[in-house]
Short mmCIF file of C-alpha atoms and ligand atoms in Angstrom, two decimals:
data_model
loop_
_atom_site.label_atom_id
_atom_site.label_comp_id
_atom_site.label_asym_id
_atom_site.label_seq_id
_atom_site.Cartn_x
_atom_site.Cartn_y
_atom_site.Cartn_z
CA MET A 1 -147.25 170.81 -81.84
CA ARG A 2 -147.61 167.53 -80.00
CA MET A 3 -145.18 166.10 -77.45
CA PRO A 4 -142.09 164.74 -79.26
CA PRO A 5 -141.15 161.04 -78.86
CA PRO A 6 -139.08 160.40 -75.67
CA ARG A 7 -135.36 159.62 -75.80
CA GLY A 8 -134.84 157.94 -72.40
CA THR A 9 -136.18 157.61 -68.86
CA LEU A 10 -136.41 161.37 -68.09
CA SER A 11 -138.30 162.35 -71.22
CA ALA A 12 -140.44 159.19 -70.98
CA TRP A 13 -141.45 160.09 -67.40
CA LEU A 14 -142.30 163.59 -68.55
CA ALA A 15 -144.33 162.41 -71.55
CA ALA A 16 -146.28 159.94 -69.39
CA THR A 17 -146.86 162.56 -66.68
CA LEU A 18 -147.97 165.35 -69.02
CA ARG A 19 -150.53 163.08 -70.67
CA ARG A 20 -152.33 162.76 -67.33
CA SER A 21 -154.70 165.33 -65.92
CA PRO A 22 -152.93 167.89 -63.68
CA SER A 23 -156.04 168.07 -61.49
CA PRO A 24 -155.08 167.87 -57.79
CA THR A 25 -158.00 165.48 -57.20
CA ARG A 26 -156.31 162.81 -59.32
CA ALA A 27 -153.80 160.29 -57.95
CA ALA A 28 -150.46 161.88 -57.01
CA VAL A 29 -147.84 162.09 -59.75
CA PRO A 30 -144.97 159.64 -59.12
CA ALA A 31 -141.63 161.35 -58.33
CA PRO A 32 -139.47 162.04 -61.38
CA PRO A 33 -136.45 159.76 -61.96
CA ALA A 34 -133.11 161.07 -60.68
CA PRO A 35 -130.77 162.02 -63.54
CA GLY A 36 -127.89 159.86 -62.18
CA GLU A 37 -124.57 159.49 -64.01
CA ARG A 38 -124.87 161.02 -67.48
CA PRO A 39 -122.78 162.43 -70.35
CA ALA A 40 -122.04 166.17 -70.62
CA ALA A 41 -125.46 167.81 -70.59
CA TRP A 42 -125.22 169.29 -74.10
CA GLU A 43 -124.72 165.75 -75.52
CA ASP A 44 -127.44 164.16 -73.39
CA GLU A 45 -130.39 163.46 -75.72
CA ASP A 46 -132.78 162.48 -72.93
CA LEU A 47 -131.91 165.39 -70.63
CA GLN A 48 -132.05 168.06 -73.35
CA LEU A 49 -135.37 166.80 -74.73
CA ALA A 50 -136.94 166.62 -71.25
CA LEU A 51 -135.67 170.12 -70.47
CA TRP A 52 -136.90 171.45 -73.81
CA CYS A 53 -140.39 170.07 -73.14
CA CYS A 54 -140.46 171.52 -69.59
CA TYR A 55 -139.50 174.93 -71.00
CA GLU A 56 -141.93 174.72 -73.89
CA LEU A 57 -144.82 174.74 -71.40
CA HIS A 58 -143.93 178.45 -70.93
CA TYR A 59 -143.94 179.23 -74.66
CA ARG A 60 -146.52 177.66 -77.02
CA GLY A 61 -147.10 174.41 -75.12
CA PHE A 62 -148.35 171.17 -76.70
CA GLU A 63 -151.75 170.31 -78.17
CA ASP A 64 -151.82 167.07 -76.19
CA VAL A 65 -150.81 168.58 -72.81
CA ASP A 66 -153.17 170.36 -70.40
CA GLU A 67 -152.08 174.00 -69.91
CA ASP A 68 -152.37 173.66 -66.15
CA TRP A 69 -149.14 171.65 -66.10
CA GLU A 70 -147.13 174.84 -66.61
CA TRP A 71 -146.51 175.54 -62.91
CA HIS A 72 -147.12 172.03 -61.53
CA PRO A 73 -144.65 171.21 -58.71
CA ALA A 74 -143.88 167.75 -60.17
CA VAL A 75 -142.73 169.27 -63.46
CA LEU A 76 -140.79 172.02 -61.70
CA ALA A 77 -139.06 169.40 -59.52
CA LEU A 78 -137.85 167.52 -62.61
CA ARG A 79 -136.85 170.76 -64.31
CA GLY A 80 -134.89 171.89 -61.25
CA SER A 81 -132.87 168.66 -61.10
CA LEU A 82 -132.12 168.84 -64.85
CA GLU A 83 -131.11 172.48 -64.58
CA ARG A 84 -128.61 171.74 -61.81
CA ARG A 85 -126.90 169.22 -64.09
CA TRP A 86 -127.18 171.62 -67.03
CA LEU A 87 -125.50 174.45 -65.11
CA THR A 88 -122.68 172.19 -63.87
CA SER A 89 -121.98 171.15 -67.48
CA LEU A 90 -122.06 174.76 -68.67
CA ARG A 91 -119.56 175.78 -66.00
CA ASP A 92 -117.32 172.89 -67.08
CA LEU A 93 -117.64 174.06 -70.69
CA VAL A 94 -116.78 177.75 -70.26
CA GLY A 95 -115.14 178.01 -66.83
CA GLU A 96 -115.59 180.85 -64.35
CA HIS A 97 -115.70 184.48 -65.45
CA GLU A 98 -114.17 187.25 -63.37
CA ALA A 99 -116.27 190.31 -62.67
CA VAL A 100 -114.96 193.34 -64.59
CA PRO A 101 -115.85 197.01 -63.98
CA ALA A 102 -119.04 198.11 -65.79
CA GLU A 103 -117.12 200.32 -68.22
CA ALA A 104 -114.99 197.32 -69.25
CA VAL A 105 -118.01 195.08 -70.06
CA PRO A 106 -118.45 196.13 -73.75
CA GLY A 107 -114.71 195.61 -74.36
CA ALA A 108 -114.71 192.23 -72.60
CA LEU A 109 -117.70 191.16 -74.76
CA ARG A 110 -115.87 192.32 -77.88
CA GLU A 111 -112.83 190.30 -76.87
CA LEU A 112 -114.91 187.16 -76.22
CA THR A 113 -116.91 187.42 -79.44
CA GLY A 114 -113.86 188.34 -81.52
CA GLN A 115 -111.79 185.32 -80.53
CA GLY A 116 -112.85 183.15 -83.46
CA GLY A 117 -111.02 179.92 -84.17
CA GLY A 118 -114.18 177.76 -83.95
CA PRO A 119 -115.42 175.47 -86.74
CA ASP A 120 -116.07 177.58 -89.87
CA LEU A 121 -119.66 176.56 -90.52
CA SER A 122 -120.67 179.80 -92.25
CA GLY A 123 -117.66 179.60 -94.59
CA TYR A 124 -118.61 176.05 -95.52
CA LEU A 125 -122.23 177.04 -96.12
CA ALA A 126 -121.10 179.98 -98.27
CA ARG A 127 -118.73 178.01 -100.47
CA LYS A 128 -119.39 174.29 -100.42
CA ALA A 129 -122.62 173.03 -98.85
CA GLY A 130 -125.12 171.35 -101.16
CA ARG A 131 -128.83 172.15 -100.97
CA ASP A 132 -129.49 169.18 -98.66
CA GLN A 133 -126.82 170.30 -96.19
CA PHE A 134 -128.10 173.88 -96.31
CA ALA A 135 -131.60 172.55 -95.59
CA GLU A 136 -130.25 170.55 -92.63
CA PHE A 137 -128.66 173.70 -91.26
CA ILE A 138 -132.03 175.47 -91.52
CA VAL A 139 -133.77 172.54 -89.80
CA HIS A 140 -131.41 172.87 -86.81
CA ARG A 141 -131.91 176.61 -86.71
CA SER A 142 -135.71 176.33 -86.97
CA VAL A 143 -135.99 175.06 -83.38
CA TYR A 144 -135.04 178.52 -82.10
CA GLN A 145 -135.66 180.78 -85.09
CA LEU A 146 -139.41 180.05 -85.22
CA LYS A 147 -139.61 181.65 -81.78
CA GLU A 148 -136.77 184.06 -82.42
CA ALA A 149 -136.42 186.72 -79.71
CA ASP A 150 -139.05 185.17 -77.41
CA PRO A 151 -136.63 183.94 -74.69
CA HIS A 152 -134.94 187.34 -74.38
CA SER A 153 -138.33 189.05 -74.07
CA PHE A 154 -138.64 187.44 -70.63
CA GLY A 155 -135.93 189.92 -69.60
CA ILE A 156 -138.06 192.99 -70.29
CA PRO A 157 -140.18 193.02 -67.09
CA ARG A 158 -137.01 192.50 -65.04
CA LEU A 159 -135.32 195.72 -66.16
CA ASP A 160 -135.72 199.46 -65.70
CA GLY A 161 -134.89 202.70 -67.46
CA ALA A 162 -132.26 202.90 -70.20
CA VAL A 163 -131.35 199.19 -70.01
CA LYS A 164 -135.00 198.19 -70.51
CA ALA A 165 -135.29 200.68 -73.40
CA ALA A 166 -132.19 199.18 -75.04
CA LEU A 167 -133.57 195.64 -74.87
CA VAL A 168 -136.97 196.78 -76.17
CA GLU A 169 -135.30 198.63 -79.07
CA ILE A 170 -133.59 195.38 -80.16
CA GLN A 171 -136.67 193.24 -79.59
CA ALA A 172 -138.91 195.64 -81.52
CA ASP A 173 -136.79 195.02 -84.63
CA GLU A 174 -136.79 191.27 -84.02
CA TYR A 175 -140.61 191.41 -83.99
CA GLY A 176 -140.74 193.42 -87.22
CA GLY A 177 -141.50 196.81 -85.67
CA GLY A 178 -145.16 195.83 -85.35
CA ARG A 179 -145.49 194.29 -88.85
CA ALA A 180 -146.14 190.56 -88.79
CA ASP A 181 -144.62 189.99 -92.24
CA ARG A 182 -141.32 191.56 -91.09
CA MET A 183 -140.95 189.54 -87.91
CA HIS A 184 -137.65 187.67 -88.07
CA SER A 185 -139.43 184.37 -87.39
CA GLU A 186 -141.62 185.03 -90.46
CA LEU A 187 -138.62 185.95 -92.65
CA PHE A 188 -137.09 182.66 -91.51
CA ARG A 189 -140.26 180.81 -92.59
CA ALA A 190 -139.75 182.17 -96.12
CA THR A 191 -136.25 180.64 -96.17
CA MET A 192 -137.70 177.33 -94.96
CA ARG A 193 -140.32 177.33 -97.72
CA TRP A 194 -137.63 178.01 -100.34
CA LEU A 195 -136.00 174.75 -99.19
CA GLU A 196 -139.39 172.98 -99.24
CA LEU A 197 -139.26 172.47 -95.48
CA ASP A 198 -142.30 172.38 -93.20
CA ASP A 199 -142.43 175.77 -91.44
CA GLY A 200 -144.75 174.57 -88.65
CA TYR A 201 -143.62 175.53 -85.15
CA GLY A 202 -141.65 172.73 -83.49
CA ARG A 203 -142.02 170.45 -86.54
CA TYR A 204 -138.36 169.37 -86.50
CA VAL A 205 -137.81 169.01 -82.75
CA PRO A 206 -137.91 165.18 -83.02
CA SER A 207 -135.22 165.33 -85.75
CA VAL A 208 -132.58 167.46 -84.06
CA PRO A 209 -129.87 166.16 -81.70
CA ALA A 210 -129.23 167.18 -78.09
CA VAL A 211 -126.84 170.00 -78.94
CA THR A 212 -129.46 171.79 -81.07
CA LEU A 213 -131.97 171.56 -78.22
CA ALA A 214 -129.20 172.75 -75.88
CA VAL A 215 -128.81 175.97 -77.89
CA SER A 216 -132.49 176.74 -77.22
CA ASN A 217 -132.44 175.43 -73.66
CA LEU A 218 -129.57 177.75 -72.79
CA MET A 219 -131.71 180.77 -73.61
CA SER A 220 -134.71 179.39 -71.72
CA LEU A 221 -132.60 178.64 -68.64
CA PHE A 222 -131.43 182.25 -68.50
CA ALA A 223 -134.86 183.61 -69.52
CA LEU A 224 -136.99 181.82 -66.96
CA HIS A 225 -134.84 182.57 -63.91
CA ARG A 226 -134.64 186.19 -62.84
CA ARG A 227 -131.38 185.29 -61.09
CA TRP A 228 -129.82 184.80 -64.58
CA THR A 229 -130.94 188.10 -66.13
CA GLY A 230 -127.32 189.23 -66.55
CA ALA A 231 -126.49 186.01 -68.40
CA LEU A 232 -129.58 186.45 -70.59
CA LEU A 233 -128.39 189.92 -71.63
CA GLY A 234 -124.84 188.67 -72.20
CA HIS A 235 -126.23 185.85 -74.31
CA LEU A 236 -128.21 188.28 -76.47
CA ALA A 237 -125.17 190.52 -76.86
CA ALA A 238 -123.08 187.55 -78.04
CA LEU A 239 -125.77 186.63 -80.60
CA GLU A 240 -125.92 190.17 -81.94
CA MET A 241 -122.14 190.66 -81.96
CA THR A 242 -121.48 187.49 -83.97
CA SER A 243 -124.33 187.88 -86.44
CA THR A 244 -123.36 190.14 -89.34
CA GLY A 245 -120.40 188.15 -90.76
CA PRO A 246 -122.03 184.70 -90.62
CA ASN A 247 -125.36 185.98 -91.97
CA ARG A 248 -123.55 187.59 -94.91
CA ARG A 249 -121.99 184.19 -95.65
CA TYR A 250 -125.28 182.32 -95.21
CA SER A 251 -126.81 184.73 -97.74
CA THR A 252 -123.90 184.11 -100.15
CA GLY A 253 -124.42 180.36 -99.82
CA ALA A 254 -128.17 180.63 -100.33
CA ARG A 255 -127.67 182.77 -103.46
CA ARG A 256 -125.16 180.23 -104.81
CA LEU A 257 -127.86 177.57 -104.34
CA GLY A 258 -130.44 179.60 -106.25
CA ALA A 259 -132.29 181.51 -103.49
CA GLY A 260 -134.03 184.70 -104.59
CA ALA A 261 -134.03 187.95 -102.64
CA ALA A 262 -137.12 187.06 -100.57
CA ASP A 263 -135.67 183.63 -99.72
CA ARG A 264 -132.47 185.28 -98.42
CA ARG A 265 -134.12 188.24 -96.74
CA TYR A 266 -133.79 186.68 -93.30
CA PHE A 267 -129.99 186.67 -93.60
CA ASP A 268 -129.72 190.07 -95.32
CA GLU A 269 -131.95 191.67 -92.69
CA HIS A 270 -129.57 190.45 -89.97
CA VAL A 271 -126.48 191.79 -91.73
CA GLU A 272 -128.03 195.25 -91.57
CA ALA A 273 -129.98 195.21 -88.31
CA ASP A 274 -127.35 193.48 -86.18
CA ALA A 275 -124.64 195.98 -87.09
CA VAL A 276 -126.81 198.39 -85.03
CA HIS A 277 -128.01 195.85 -82.46
CA GLU A 278 -124.50 194.84 -81.44
CA GLN A 279 -123.69 198.38 -80.36
CA ILE A 280 -126.93 198.77 -78.41
CA ALA A 281 -126.48 195.34 -76.81
CA ALA A 282 -122.86 195.77 -75.72
CA HIS A 283 -122.99 199.38 -74.51
CA ASN A 284 -126.53 200.48 -73.60
CA MET A 285 -127.83 197.10 -72.50
CA CYS A 286 -124.94 195.09 -70.98
CA GLY A 287 -122.77 198.09 -70.02
CA GLY A 288 -125.81 199.80 -68.53
CA TYR A 289 -126.93 196.70 -66.60
CA ALA A 290 -123.45 196.21 -65.12
CA ALA A 291 -123.34 199.88 -64.12
CA ASP A 292 -126.61 199.39 -62.20
CA ARG A 293 -125.47 196.04 -60.72
CA PRO A 294 -121.68 195.64 -60.67
CA SER A 295 -122.00 192.06 -59.39
CA ALA A 296 -123.75 191.06 -62.64
CA ALA A 297 -120.71 191.62 -64.88
CA ALA A 298 -119.45 188.06 -64.39
CA ASP A 299 -122.91 186.66 -65.28
CA ILE A 300 -123.04 188.77 -68.44
CA LEU A 301 -119.72 187.30 -69.60
CA PHE A 302 -120.79 183.80 -68.53
CA GLY A 303 -123.97 184.08 -70.65
CA ALA A 304 -122.00 185.31 -73.66
CA ALA A 305 -119.35 182.58 -73.28
CA CYS A 306 -122.00 179.83 -73.04
CA CYS A 307 -123.67 181.14 -76.21
CA LEU A 308 -120.39 181.11 -78.16
CA ALA A 309 -119.26 177.72 -76.84
CA LEU A 310 -122.52 175.92 -77.68
CA ASP A 311 -122.55 177.54 -81.14
CA ASP A 312 -119.12 176.04 -81.73
CA VAL A 313 -120.22 172.61 -80.48
CA LEU A 314 -123.21 172.70 -82.85
CA ALA A 315 -121.07 173.89 -85.78
CA GLY A 316 -118.55 171.11 -85.03
CA HIS A 317 -121.38 168.57 -84.99
CA LEU A 318 -122.70 169.63 -88.41
CA LEU A 319 -119.29 169.81 -90.10
CA GLY A 320 -118.12 166.55 -88.49
CA ARG A 321 -121.16 164.63 -89.69
CA TRP A 322 -120.99 166.12 -93.17
CA GLN A 323 -117.27 165.37 -93.49
CA ALA A 324 -118.08 161.77 -92.58
CA GLY A 325 -120.71 161.71 -95.34
CA GLN A 326 -123.55 161.48 -92.80
CA SER A 327 -126.64 163.49 -91.97
CA SER A 328 -126.42 165.81 -88.95
CA LEU A 329 -130.04 165.01 -88.07
CA ARG A 330 -131.58 162.12 -86.17
CA PRO A 331 -133.46 159.57 -88.31
CA LEU A 332 -136.83 161.08 -89.21
CA VAL A 333 -139.58 160.17 -86.77
CA ASP A 334 -143.22 160.97 -87.12
CA SER A 335 -143.99 162.72 -83.83
CA ARG A 336 -147.69 161.78 -84.15
CA SER A 337 -146.89 158.07 -84.04
CA ALA A 338 -145.64 158.40 -80.45
CA ALA A 339 -148.67 160.35 -79.24
FE1 FE2 B 401 -133.23 188.50 -85.54
FE1 FE2 B 402 -130.66 191.37 -83.86
#
């Protein structure tokens, strides 16, 4: 993957900076621009793209960026200023969460994830979406699903005992139990190929709007800061606890549109696996973590609430655009042309 085309001053500064050599003997990197007055962070194209690129240095990186930029102070300074804005927006979006006793954490997660009432994207995909809309949905999802489970794996070295074992049990399934062809990211690739989409990592980053990048950036924010480990676990629990119903409907929609069993396996696998994962995540993982660290309960619920809220914003974006007869994607750009 190469650096995606910039969307404003922040991502343009980052693109220009990362194309230089990070060598300390070269001229000093100019200070990053201050974010200034901006829209809510999840709608901010420039901020989300810049943040996504900063985070990506810790995952697969970019072909056209020197690996030594990963921990460069200039990049971390930009990232820090973007994250402060990002966190303020997230707090505005979901509000404060009260700490609850550890034994009440699984119930509080169930209450949060059971609230419903958001835009019914999975129902629309099951019953009405055409093949082009279903493909758009998969394009949005590909930004995270092609590195599915990777952000939450950053939590593993930060945990001990039964809580660590619970997270590893979930992650082992996500990574196919040691079989590459069963990794969830690979099952997702099969669904992409059914829709004749390019299954290359990061291929559609230039095409997706801020909110889609925000869904990924939320996980990376929690993953890359040990201080947010509770939120990372709460986020994973919310994903697992809201997975079986929607994935059943995605599978129904895919079958209606002609997908064979292998093309739908990604969805069907989640219907089965996540019925188990949600129990492990709520009780053993989040309940256990809160028992070890009672002060983390509020973070766990904050992470879960952010996950659910951004999912609703993304679903609302897709349905709103489709109802208006428009595409939910940005106009197609060839990322190589901006390199
Ligand atoms: Fe999965
Ligand atoms: Fe899962």
